Amino acid sequence: MARIIVVTSGKGGVGKTTTSAAIAMGLAKRGHKTAVIDFDVGLRNLDLIMGCERRVVYDLVNVINNEATLNQALIKDKRCDQLFILPASQTRDKDALTTEGVGKVLEELSKDFKYIVCDSPAGIERGATLAMYFADDAFVVTNPEVSSVRDSDRMLGILSSKSRRAEKGEEPIKEYLLLSRYSPDRVKLGEMLSVEDVQEILSLHLLGVIPESKSVLNASNSGTPVILDEQSDAGQAYTDIVARYLGENKPHRFIDEEKKGLFSKLFGR
Amino acid sequence: MSIGTESLPMIALEFKSSTLTVPVLLLANNDLVTIDQQLQNKVAQAPEFFKNSPLLIDFQKLTAQNLLITVSEVIDIVRQHGFMPIGIRGGSEQQNAEALVMNFPVHNLLAQKTEQTEKKIEKTLPTPEVENSLTQSQSIENKLITHPVRSGQRVYAKGDLIVTATVSAGAEIMAEGNIHVYGSLRGRALAGVLGNENSRIFCSDLQAELISIAGTYQLRDDLSAYAPHKPVQISLENQKLIIKDI
């Protein structure tokens, strides 16, 4: 059975798609067969970040409507043969998504893949709730500012009450905090919330901090997931996050030790 | 002198505290005809079980909805069906007075709660039809939340509400009784929502957007004088919220 990961936030522009692309590529590079699905129907972006926009023939809505098979719609990444992308439809809207349809697609993917990364749209409406409904793990991407933190808190509430796991009374979705666009200089000046502030408000496991970095914009514009830029701080942060996520199934203390390691490595503390 | 020496070996009586399990008839409707019919149906299912059974009549649901009912009429009906009523509880002041005039015992709802914890050890009789006074009402009344209450979530407790985690900004917690929050309280907390002015709010870190007891409220701006990260209790005195350190 595949592990379904939803990358979500509530607020827009915090780095969900960047994170989805990086995490999916990171998992695939470690040899796990991974699919990444764009749930932002109507505002398709993931294919651009992944650099496969010219190879889109069929999309998620086509598969849901039985107009194409899953194999026809999945795009194999050129850099890593373990990674597949299922793009969103640009000509439709989120009402084209149904719980049954999404469930069927995820079930079929589960047979073949180890990890399925769902890139959630912003907001708490249909696209976002469907992206997280079937999830096993949730990566909550938050920027260190109050409105993003509050939106994430709202999203966490929805995750714990309106997911399939919650409705069936199963073990709840595992939630992880990814703090993106973090700038230690500005935290020091008091212009930005610190990691401790955000963690205190959200009371959530910190999976990693992604520093504000020029390499993210460069990577997006060139259609290369930032994790492939091994020289960049953001790329290294995502590599660490993937490593921590994979080790997470074992002991919890590994996170804390690694967290400190990341801090001193990135911020020279 | 002779009286004193003789009375010592033969003590005639002794007072002792004891707890017992009694079926409770929880009334939800004040229509006597309906009560009569439904009671008859219940008794018909297990006539031997209910025969001469002691019964406590509980009016709390009716009182909460301001529904009126005459105590003597209810007692007559339950006696007709073979019950032996041993008292009422949760009634209005008028109903309590009426019962006392008839030399009929009035039980205190609050006293019942402390008894319940003791009774827990005893095995309860299987009374599927008539609501039993212990296990059920206890789980209905109080609520324990161990996970964070997130922005946009609402929690309602029919009795006391205990939260051992954070209550986020934009969350709303409500209780008919007291509220205890052992994490940070950043959302709204409303105690005594049905008008219980004796209910209180206890929290270890007061950063709430709004606090209210029995409808009297204060906003974040009014609370700014109180330093966060300090355990406080909030009570209602003379229609004003009083915040004190614990």
Coordinates of C-alpha atoms in Angstrom, one line a residue:
Chain A
M1 CA 0.0 0.0 0.0
A2 CA 1.2 3.5 -0.8
R3 CA 1.5 6.2 1.7
I4 CA -0.5 9.2 0.7
I5 CA 1.1 12.6 1.6
V6 CA -0.9 15.8 1.3
V7 CA 1.0 19.1 1.1
T8 CA -1.3 21.8 2.4
S9 CA -1.4 25.2 4.1
G10 CA -4.7 27.0 3.7
K11 CA -3.0 30.2 2.6
G12 CA -1.7 30.7 -0.9
G13 CA 1.8 31.5 -2.0
V14 CA 3.6 29.8 0.9
G15 CA 5.4 27.2 -1.1
K16 CA 3.1 24.2 -1.4
T17 CA 3.8 23.4 -5.0
T18 CA 7.6 24.0 -4.6
T19 CA 7.5 21.6 -1.6
S20 CA 5.4 19.0 -3.4
A21 CA 7.8 18.9 -6.3
A22 CA 10.9 18.8 -4.1
I23 CA 9.5 16.1 -1.7
A24 CA 8.3 13.9 -4.6
M25 CA 11.6 14.2 -6.4
G26 CA 13.5 13.5 -3.1
L27 CA 11.5 10.4 -2.4
A28 CA 11.9 9.1 -6.0
K29 CA 15.6 9.8 -6.0
R30 CA 15.9 7.5 -2.9
G31 CA 14.5 4.7 -5.0
H32 CA 10.8 4.9 -3.9
K33 CA 8.3 4.9 -6.7
T34 CA 6.5 8.1 -6.3
A35 CA 3.5 9.9 -8.0
V36 CA 2.8 13.6 -7.5
I37 CA -0.7 14.8 -8.2
D38 CA -1.8 18.4 -8.9
F39 CA -5.2 19.1 -7.2
D40 CA -5.2 22.7 -8.2
V41 CA -7.7 22.2 -11.1
G42 CA -8.1 25.4 -13.1
L43 CA -4.8 26.9 -11.8
R44 CA -2.4 24.2 -12.9
N45 CA 1.2 24.9 -11.8
L46 CA 2.9 21.7 -10.8
D47 CA 3.7 20.8 -14.4
L48 CA 5.6 24.1 -14.7
I49 CA 7.6 23.5 -11.5
M50 CA 8.4 20.0 -12.6
G51 CA 9.3 21.1 -16.1
C52 CA 6.9 18.8 -18.0
E53 CA 4.3 21.4 -19.1
R54 CA 4.9 20.5 -22.8
R55 CA 4.2 16.8 -22.2
V56 CA 0.7 17.1 -20.7
V57 CA -1.9 15.2 -22.8
Y58 CA -4.4 13.9 -20.3
D59 CA -5.0 15.1 -16.8
L60 CA -6.6 14.2 -13.4
V61 CA -10.1 15.2 -14.5
N62 CA -9.9 13.0 -17.6
V63 CA -9.0 10.0 -15.5
I64 CA -11.8 10.7 -13.1
N65 CA -14.3 11.0 -16.0
N66 CA -12.9 7.7 -17.5
E67 CA -11.8 9.6 -20.6
A68 CA -8.2 8.4 -20.2
T69 CA -6.5 5.6 -18.3
L70 CA -4.1 6.4 -15.5
N71 CA -1.2 5.2 -17.5
Q72 CA -2.0 7.6 -20.3
A73 CA -2.2 10.5 -18.0
L74 CA 0.9 9.9 -15.9
I75 CA 4.0 11.7 -17.1
K76 CA 7.3 10.0 -16.4
D77 CA 10.0 12.4 -15.2
K78 CA 13.0 12.7 -17.5
R79 CA 15.5 13.0 -14.6
C80 CA 14.3 10.2 -12.4
D81 CA 12.5 7.1 -13.6
Q82 CA 10.8 6.5 -10.3
L83 CA 8.8 9.7 -10.4
F84 CA 5.5 10.3 -12.2
I85 CA 3.4 13.4 -12.5
L86 CA -0.4 13.5 -12.7
P87 CA -1.2 17.1 -13.8
A88 CA -4.4 19.0 -13.1
S89 CA -6.8 20.2 -15.8
Q90 CA -6.5 23.9 -16.7
T91 CA -9.8 24.2 -18.5
R92 CA -12.0 22.9 -15.7
D93 CA -12.8 23.9 -12.2
K94 CA -12.7 22.2 -8.9
D95 CA -16.3 21.0 -9.1
A96 CA -15.0 18.4 -11.6
L97 CA -13.4 16.6 -8.7
T98 CA -15.6 14.0 -6.8
T99 CA -14.8 12.0 -3.7
E100 CA -15.4 8.7 -5.5
G101 CA -13.4 9.8 -8.5
V102 CA -10.4 10.9 -6.5
G103 CA -10.7 7.8 -4.3
K104 CA -10.6 5.5 -7.3
V105 CA -7.5 7.2 -8.8
L106 CA -5.7 7.0 -5.5
E107 CA -6.6 3.4 -5.0
E108 CA -5.3 2.5 -8.4
L109 CA -2.1 4.4 -7.9
S110 CA -1.7 2.8 -4.5
K111 CA -1.2 -0.6 -6.1
D112 CA 1.8 0.5 -8.0
F113 CA 3.4 3.3 -6.0
K114 CA 5.2 3.6 -2.7
Y115 CA 4.4 7.3 -2.1
I116 CA 1.7 9.5 -3.5
V117 CA 2.2 13.3 -3.0
C118 CA -1.0 15.4 -3.3
D119 CA -0.3 19.1 -4.0
S120 CA -3.3 20.9 -2.5
P121 CA -4.7 24.2 -3.8
A122 CA -5.0 27.1 -1.4
G123 CA -8.2 27.7 0.5
I124 CA -10.4 25.2 2.4
E125 CA -12.8 24.5 -0.4
R126 CA -13.4 21.4 -2.5
G127 CA -10.0 21.0 -4.1
A128 CA -8.2 21.4 -0.8
T129 CA -10.5 19.2 1.2
L130 CA -10.4 16.4 -1.5
A131 CA -6.6 16.6 -1.7
M132 CA -6.4 15.9 2.0
Y133 CA -9.4 13.6 2.5
F134 CA -7.6 10.3 1.7
A135 CA -4.2 11.3 3.2
D136 CA -2.1 9.3 5.6
D137 CA 0.4 12.1 6.3
A138 CA 0.1 15.9 6.0
F139 CA 2.9 18.3 5.4
V140 CA 1.6 21.7 6.6
V141 CA 3.7 24.4 4.9
T142 CA 3.7 27.6 6.9
N143 CA 5.4 30.9 6.5
P144 CA 6.6 32.6 9.7
E145 CA 3.9 35.3 9.7
V146 CA 0.6 35.4 11.6
S147 CA -1.9 35.0 8.8
S148 CA -0.2 32.0 7.4
V149 CA 0.1 30.4 10.9
R150 CA -3.6 31.0 11.6
D151 CA -4.6 29.5 8.2
S152 CA -2.5 26.5 8.9
D153 CA -4.1 26.1 12.3
R154 CA -7.5 26.1 10.6
M155 CA -6.3 23.5 8.1
L156 CA -5.1 21.3 10.9
G157 CA -8.6 21.5 12.4
I158 CA -10.1 20.3 9.1
L159 CA -7.4 17.6 8.8
S160 CA -8.4 16.2 12.2
S161 CA -12.1 16.3 11.6
K162 CA -13.0 15.9 7.9
S163 CA -10.6 13.3 6.6
R164 CA -11.4 9.7 5.7
R165 CA -9.3 8.6 8.7
A166 CA -11.3 10.9 11.0
E167 CA -14.6 9.8 9.6
K168 CA -13.8 6.1 9.9
G169 CA -12.4 6.6 13.4
E170 CA -8.9 5.3 12.3
E171 CA -5.6 6.5 13.6
P172 CA -5.5 10.2 12.7
I173 CA -3.4 11.8 9.9
K174 CA 0.2 12.3 10.9
E175 CA 0.9 16.1 10.8
Y176 CA 4.3 17.6 10.1
L177 CA 5.3 21.3 10.1
L178 CA 7.4 22.7 7.3
L179 CA 8.4 26.3 7.9
S180 CA 9.3 27.9 4.6
R181 CA 10.7 31.2 3.5
Y182 CA 12.4 31.5 6.9
S183 CA 14.9 34.3 7.3
P184 CA 16.9 34.2 10.6
D185 CA 18.1 37.8 10.1
R186 CA 14.6 39.1 10.1
V187 CA 13.6 36.9 13.1
K188 CA 16.5 38.5 15.0
L189 CA 15.1 42.0 14.1
G190 CA 11.7 40.9 15.3
E191 CA 10.1 41.2 11.9
M192 CA 9.3 37.6 11.6
L193 CA 8.0 34.9 13.9
S194 CA 10.6 32.5 15.2
V195 CA 10.5 28.7 14.9
E196 CA 9.6 28.6 18.6
D197 CA 6.8 31.0 18.2
V198 CA 5.2 29.1 15.3
Q199 CA 5.7 25.8 17.1
E200 CA 4.1 27.2 20.3
I201 CA 1.0 28.3 18.4
L202 CA 0.6 25.2 16.3
S203 CA 2.0 22.6 18.7
L204 CA 3.2 20.5 15.8
H205 CA 6.2 18.3 15.0
L206 CA 8.7 20.4 13.0
L207 CA 10.0 18.4 10.1
G208 CA 12.2 21.1 8.8
V209 CA 12.9 24.8 8.1
I210 CA 13.3 25.9 4.5
P211 CA 15.2 29.2 4.3
E212 CA 14.1 32.1 2.1
S213 CA 16.3 31.5 -0.9
K214 CA 16.9 32.9 -4.4
S215 CA 17.4 29.3 -5.6
V216 CA 13.7 28.6 -5.2
L217 CA 12.6 31.2 -7.8
N218 CA 15.4 30.1 -10.1
A219 CA 14.4 26.5 -9.8
S220 CA 10.7 27.3 -10.5
N221 CA 11.5 29.4 -13.5
S222 CA 13.7 26.7 -15.0
G223 CA 11.3 23.8 -14.2
T224 CA 13.7 22.0 -12.0
P225 CA 12.6 20.9 -8.5
V226 CA 14.8 22.9 -6.1
I227 CA 16.0 19.7 -4.3
L228 CA 18.1 18.9 -7.4
D229 CA 20.1 22.1 -6.8
E230 CA 22.4 20.5 -4.3
Q231 CA 24.5 23.6 -3.8
S232 CA 21.5 25.7 -2.6
D233 CA 20.5 26.0 1.0
A234 CA 16.8 25.4 0.1
G235 CA 17.7 22.2 -1.8
Q236 CA 19.7 20.9 1.1
A237 CA 16.8 21.7 3.5
Y238 CA 14.4 19.6 1.4
T239 CA 17.0 16.8 1.2
D240 CA 17.1 16.8 5.0
I241 CA 13.3 16.9 5.2
V242 CA 12.9 13.8 3.0
A243 CA 15.5 12.0 5.1
R244 CA 13.8 12.9 8.3
Y245 CA 10.4 11.9 7.0
L246 CA 11.7 8.5 6.0
G247 CA 13.4 8.0 9.4
E248 CA 10.2 9.2 11.1
N249 CA 8.7 5.7 11.2
K250 CA 11.4 4.8 13.7
P251 CA 12.4 7.0 16.7
H252 CA 11.1 10.5 17.3
R253 CA 14.3 11.9 18.8
F254 CA 16.0 11.7 15.5
I255 CA 14.0 14.7 14.4
D256 CA 15.1 16.9 17.3
E257 CA 18.8 16.0 16.8
E258 CA 18.6 16.6 13.1
K259 CA 16.7 19.8 13.7
K260 CA 19.6 21.2 15.7
G261 CA 22.0 20.0 13.1
L262 CA 20.1 21.8 10.3
F263 CA 19.9 25.0 12.3
S264 CA 23.7 25.2 13.0
K265 CA 24.4 24.1 9.4
L266 CA 22.2 26.6 7.8
F267 CA 22.4 29.5 10.2
G268 CA 25.9 29.1 11.4
R269 CA 24.8 29.0 15.1
Chain B
M1 CA -27.4 5.4 87.0
S2 CA -28.9 2.1 86.2
I3 CA -30.1 3.4 82.9
G4 CA -26.6 4.3 81.8
T5 CA -25.1 0.9 82.5
E6 CA -27.9 -1.0 81.0
S7 CA -28.0 1.0 77.7
L8 CA -24.3 0.4 76.9
P9 CA -24.4 -3.2 75.7
M10 CA -27.5 -2.8 73.5
I11 CA -27.2 0.0 70.9
A12 CA -30.5 0.3 69.1
L13 CA -29.4 2.1 66.0
E14 CA -26.5 3.5 64.0
F15 CA -26.1 6.0 61.1
K16 CA -24.0 4.9 58.2
S17 CA -23.4 6.2 54.8
S18 CA -24.2 3.9 51.9
T19 CA -24.6 4.1 48.2
L20 CA -27.0 2.1 46.0
T21 CA -27.8 1.9 42.4
V22 CA -31.3 3.0 41.5
P23 CA -33.0 3.3 38.2
V24 CA -33.6 6.9 37.2
L25 CA -36.6 8.0 35.1
L26 CA -35.3 10.9 33.0
L27 CA -38.3 12.8 31.7
A28 CA -37.9 14.6 28.4
N29 CA -41.6 15.6 27.8
N30 CA -44.3 17.0 30.1
D31 CA -47.2 15.3 28.3
L32 CA -48.7 12.9 30.9
V33 CA -50.5 10.8 28.4
T34 CA -47.4 10.1 26.4
I35 CA -45.4 9.4 29.6
D36 CA -48.1 6.9 30.7
Q37 CA -48.1 5.1 27.3
Q38 CA -44.4 4.9 26.9
L39 CA -43.9 3.7 30.5
Q40 CA -46.5 1.0 29.9
N41 CA -44.5 -0.2 26.8
K42 CA -41.3 -0.3 28.7
V43 CA -42.7 -2.2 31.6
A44 CA -44.4 -4.7 29.2
Q45 CA -40.9 -5.6 27.9
A46 CA -39.7 -6.7 31.4
P47 CA -42.6 -6.8 33.9
E48 CA -40.8 -8.8 36.6
F49 CA -37.8 -6.6 36.5
F50 CA -39.7 -3.4 37.1
K51 CA -42.1 -4.8 39.7
N52 CA -41.8 -2.9 43.0
S53 CA -38.5 -1.4 41.7
P54 CA -37.4 1.8 43.4
L55 CA -37.3 4.7 41.0
L56 CA -35.8 8.2 41.1
I57 CA -37.6 10.7 38.9
D58 CA -35.4 13.2 37.2
F59 CA -36.8 16.5 35.9
Q60 CA -33.6 18.2 34.8
K61 CA -34.4 18.0 31.0
L62 CA -37.8 19.6 31.6
T63 CA -36.4 22.2 33.9
A64 CA -33.8 23.1 31.3
Q65 CA -36.6 23.7 28.7
N66 CA -38.9 25.4 31.3
L67 CA -41.5 22.7 30.8
L68 CA -44.0 22.4 33.7
I69 CA -45.3 19.2 35.2
T70 CA -47.1 18.4 38.4
V71 CA -45.1 16.1 40.7
S72 CA -48.0 14.4 42.3
E73 CA -49.4 13.4 38.9
V74 CA -46.1 11.9 37.8
I75 CA -45.8 10.0 41.0
D76 CA -49.3 8.6 40.5
I77 CA -48.5 7.4 37.0
V78 CA -45.3 5.6 38.0
R79 CA -47.0 3.9 41.0
Q80 CA -49.7 2.6 38.7
H81 CA -47.0 0.8 36.7
G82 CA -45.7 -0.9 39.8
F83 CA -42.7 1.4 40.6
M84 CA -41.9 2.7 44.1
P85 CA -40.8 6.2 43.6
I86 CA -38.1 7.3 46.2
G87 CA -37.7 10.9 45.3
I88 CA -37.2 13.5 42.6
R89 CA -34.2 15.5 41.5
G90 CA -33.4 18.3 39.0
G91 CA -36.8 19.9 39.5
S92 CA -37.7 23.6 39.6
E93 CA -38.1 25.3 43.0
Q94 CA -41.9 25.0 42.7
Q95 CA -41.6 21.2 42.0
N96 CA -39.2 20.7 45.0
A97 CA -41.6 22.6 47.3
E98 CA -44.5 20.5 46.0
A99 CA -42.6 17.3 46.7
L100 CA -41.6 18.4 50.2
V101 CA -45.2 19.3 51.1
M102 CA -46.1 15.6 50.3
N103 CA -43.2 14.4 52.4
F104 CA -41.6 13.2 49.3
P105 CA -37.7 13.4 49.2
V106 CA -35.9 15.8 47.0
H107 CA -32.4 14.8 45.9
N108 CA -29.7 17.2 45.0
L109 CA -28.2 16.9 41.5
L110 CA -24.7 18.0 42.7
A111 CA -24.6 15.6 45.6
Q112 CA -25.4 12.9 43.1
K113 CA -22.2 13.5 41.2
T114 CA -19.9 12.8 44.2
E115 CA -21.9 9.6 44.9
Q116 CA -21.4 8.5 41.3
T117 CA -17.6 8.2 41.6
E118 CA -18.0 5.9 44.6
K119 CA -20.6 3.8 42.8
K120 CA -18.4 3.2 39.9
I121 CA -16.9 0.2 41.7
E122 CA -20.3 -1.5 42.0
K123 CA -21.6 -3.5 39.2
T124 CA -24.6 -1.9 37.7
L125 CA -27.8 -3.8 37.2
P126 CA -28.7 -4.4 33.5
T127 CA -31.3 -1.7 33.0
P128 CA -31.4 -1.1 29.3
E129 CA -34.8 0.6 29.2
V130 CA -34.6 3.0 32.2
E131 CA -31.6 5.2 32.1
N132 CA -29.2 4.3 34.9
S133 CA -27.9 7.1 37.2
L134 CA -24.2 6.4 37.0
T135 CA -22.2 5.4 33.9
Q136 CA -24.3 7.1 31.3
S137 CA -24.9 10.5 32.8
Q138 CA -21.2 10.8 33.8
S139 CA -20.0 10.4 30.2
I140 CA -22.6 12.8 28.9
E141 CA -21.9 15.6 31.4
N142 CA -18.1 16.1 31.3
K143 CA -15.8 16.3 28.3
L144 CA -12.1 15.8 28.2
I145 CA -10.1 17.0 25.1
T146 CA -6.5 16.0 24.9
H147 CA -5.7 17.3 21.4
P148 CA -5.3 21.0 20.4
V149 CA -8.5 22.8 19.6
R150 CA -7.7 24.4 16.2
S151 CA -8.8 27.6 14.7
G152 CA -12.4 27.2 13.4
Q153 CA -13.3 24.3 15.6
R154 CA -16.0 24.4 18.2
V155 CA -16.3 22.2 21.3
Y156 CA -19.4 22.0 23.4
A157 CA -19.7 20.1 26.8
K158 CA -23.0 19.5 28.6
G159 CA -21.1 19.6 31.9
D160 CA -17.5 20.6 32.6
L161 CA -15.0 20.9 29.8
I162 CA -11.4 20.0 30.4
V163 CA -8.8 20.7 27.7
T164 CA -5.3 19.5 28.3
A165 CA -3.9 21.1 25.1
T166 CA -3.9 24.5 23.5
V167 CA -7.0 26.3 22.4
S168 CA -6.0 28.2 19.2
A169 CA -7.1 31.7 18.2
G170 CA -10.3 31.4 16.3
A171 CA -11.5 28.3 18.2
E172 CA -14.5 28.3 20.4
I173 CA -15.0 26.2 23.5
M174 CA -18.3 26.2 25.4
A175 CA -19.6 24.4 28.4
E176 CA -22.8 24.4 30.5
G177 CA -20.5 24.0 33.5
N178 CA -16.9 25.0 34.2
I179 CA -14.0 25.2 31.7
H180 CA -10.4 24.1 32.5
V181 CA -7.6 24.8 30.0
Y182 CA -4.2 23.4 30.8
G183 CA -2.5 24.7 27.6
S184 CA -2.6 28.3 26.2
L185 CA -6.1 29.7 25.9
R186 CA -6.1 31.9 22.8
G187 CA -9.6 31.3 21.4
R188 CA -13.0 32.0 22.9
A189 CA -14.1 30.4 26.1
L190 CA -17.8 30.5 27.2
A191 CA -18.7 28.8 30.5
G192 CA -22.2 28.4 32.0
V193 CA -23.8 28.9 28.6
L194 CA -27.2 27.9 29.9
G195 CA -27.0 30.6 32.5
N196 CA -25.2 28.9 35.4
E197 CA -23.6 32.0 37.1
N198 CA -21.6 29.8 39.5
S199 CA -19.5 28.3 36.7
R200 CA -15.9 29.3 36.3
I201 CA -13.1 29.3 33.8
F202 CA -9.6 28.0 34.9
C203 CA -6.7 28.4 32.6
S204 CA -2.9 28.2 32.9
D205 CA -2.2 30.8 30.2
L206 CA -4.8 33.5 29.5
Q207 CA -4.5 34.9 26.1
A208 CA -8.2 34.5 25.1
E209 CA -10.0 36.5 22.4
L210 CA -13.1 36.4 24.6
I211 CA -14.2 35.0 27.9
S212 CA -17.8 34.7 29.0
I213 CA -19.6 33.3 32.0
A214 CA -23.4 33.0 31.8
G215 CA -23.5 35.6 29.0
T216 CA -21.3 38.2 30.7
Y217 CA -18.2 38.6 28.6
Q218 CA -14.9 40.4 28.2
L219 CA -12.8 40.9 25.1
R220 CA -9.1 40.6 24.6
D221 CA -8.6 44.4 25.0
D222 CA -10.2 44.3 28.4
L223 CA -7.9 41.4 29.4
S224 CA -4.6 43.1 28.4
A225 CA -3.9 44.0 32.1
Y226 CA -3.5 40.4 32.9
A227 CA -0.1 38.9 32.1
P228 CA -0.2 35.7 30.1
H229 CA 1.6 32.5 31.2
K230 CA 0.1 32.8 34.7
P231 CA -2.6 30.4 36.0
V232 CA -5.8 32.3 36.7
Q233 CA -9.5 31.6 37.5
I234 CA -12.4 33.7 36.3
S235 CA -15.6 33.9 38.2
L236 CA -18.8 36.0 37.9
E237 CA -19.6 38.3 40.8
N238 CA -22.4 40.9 40.7
Q239 CA -22.6 40.7 36.9
K240 CA -18.8 41.3 36.6
L241 CA -16.1 39.0 35.6
I242 CA -13.4 38.7 38.3
I243 CA -10.0 37.4 37.3
K244 CA -7.8 36.1 40.1
D245 CA -4.4 34.4 40.2
I246 CA -4.5 30.8 41.4

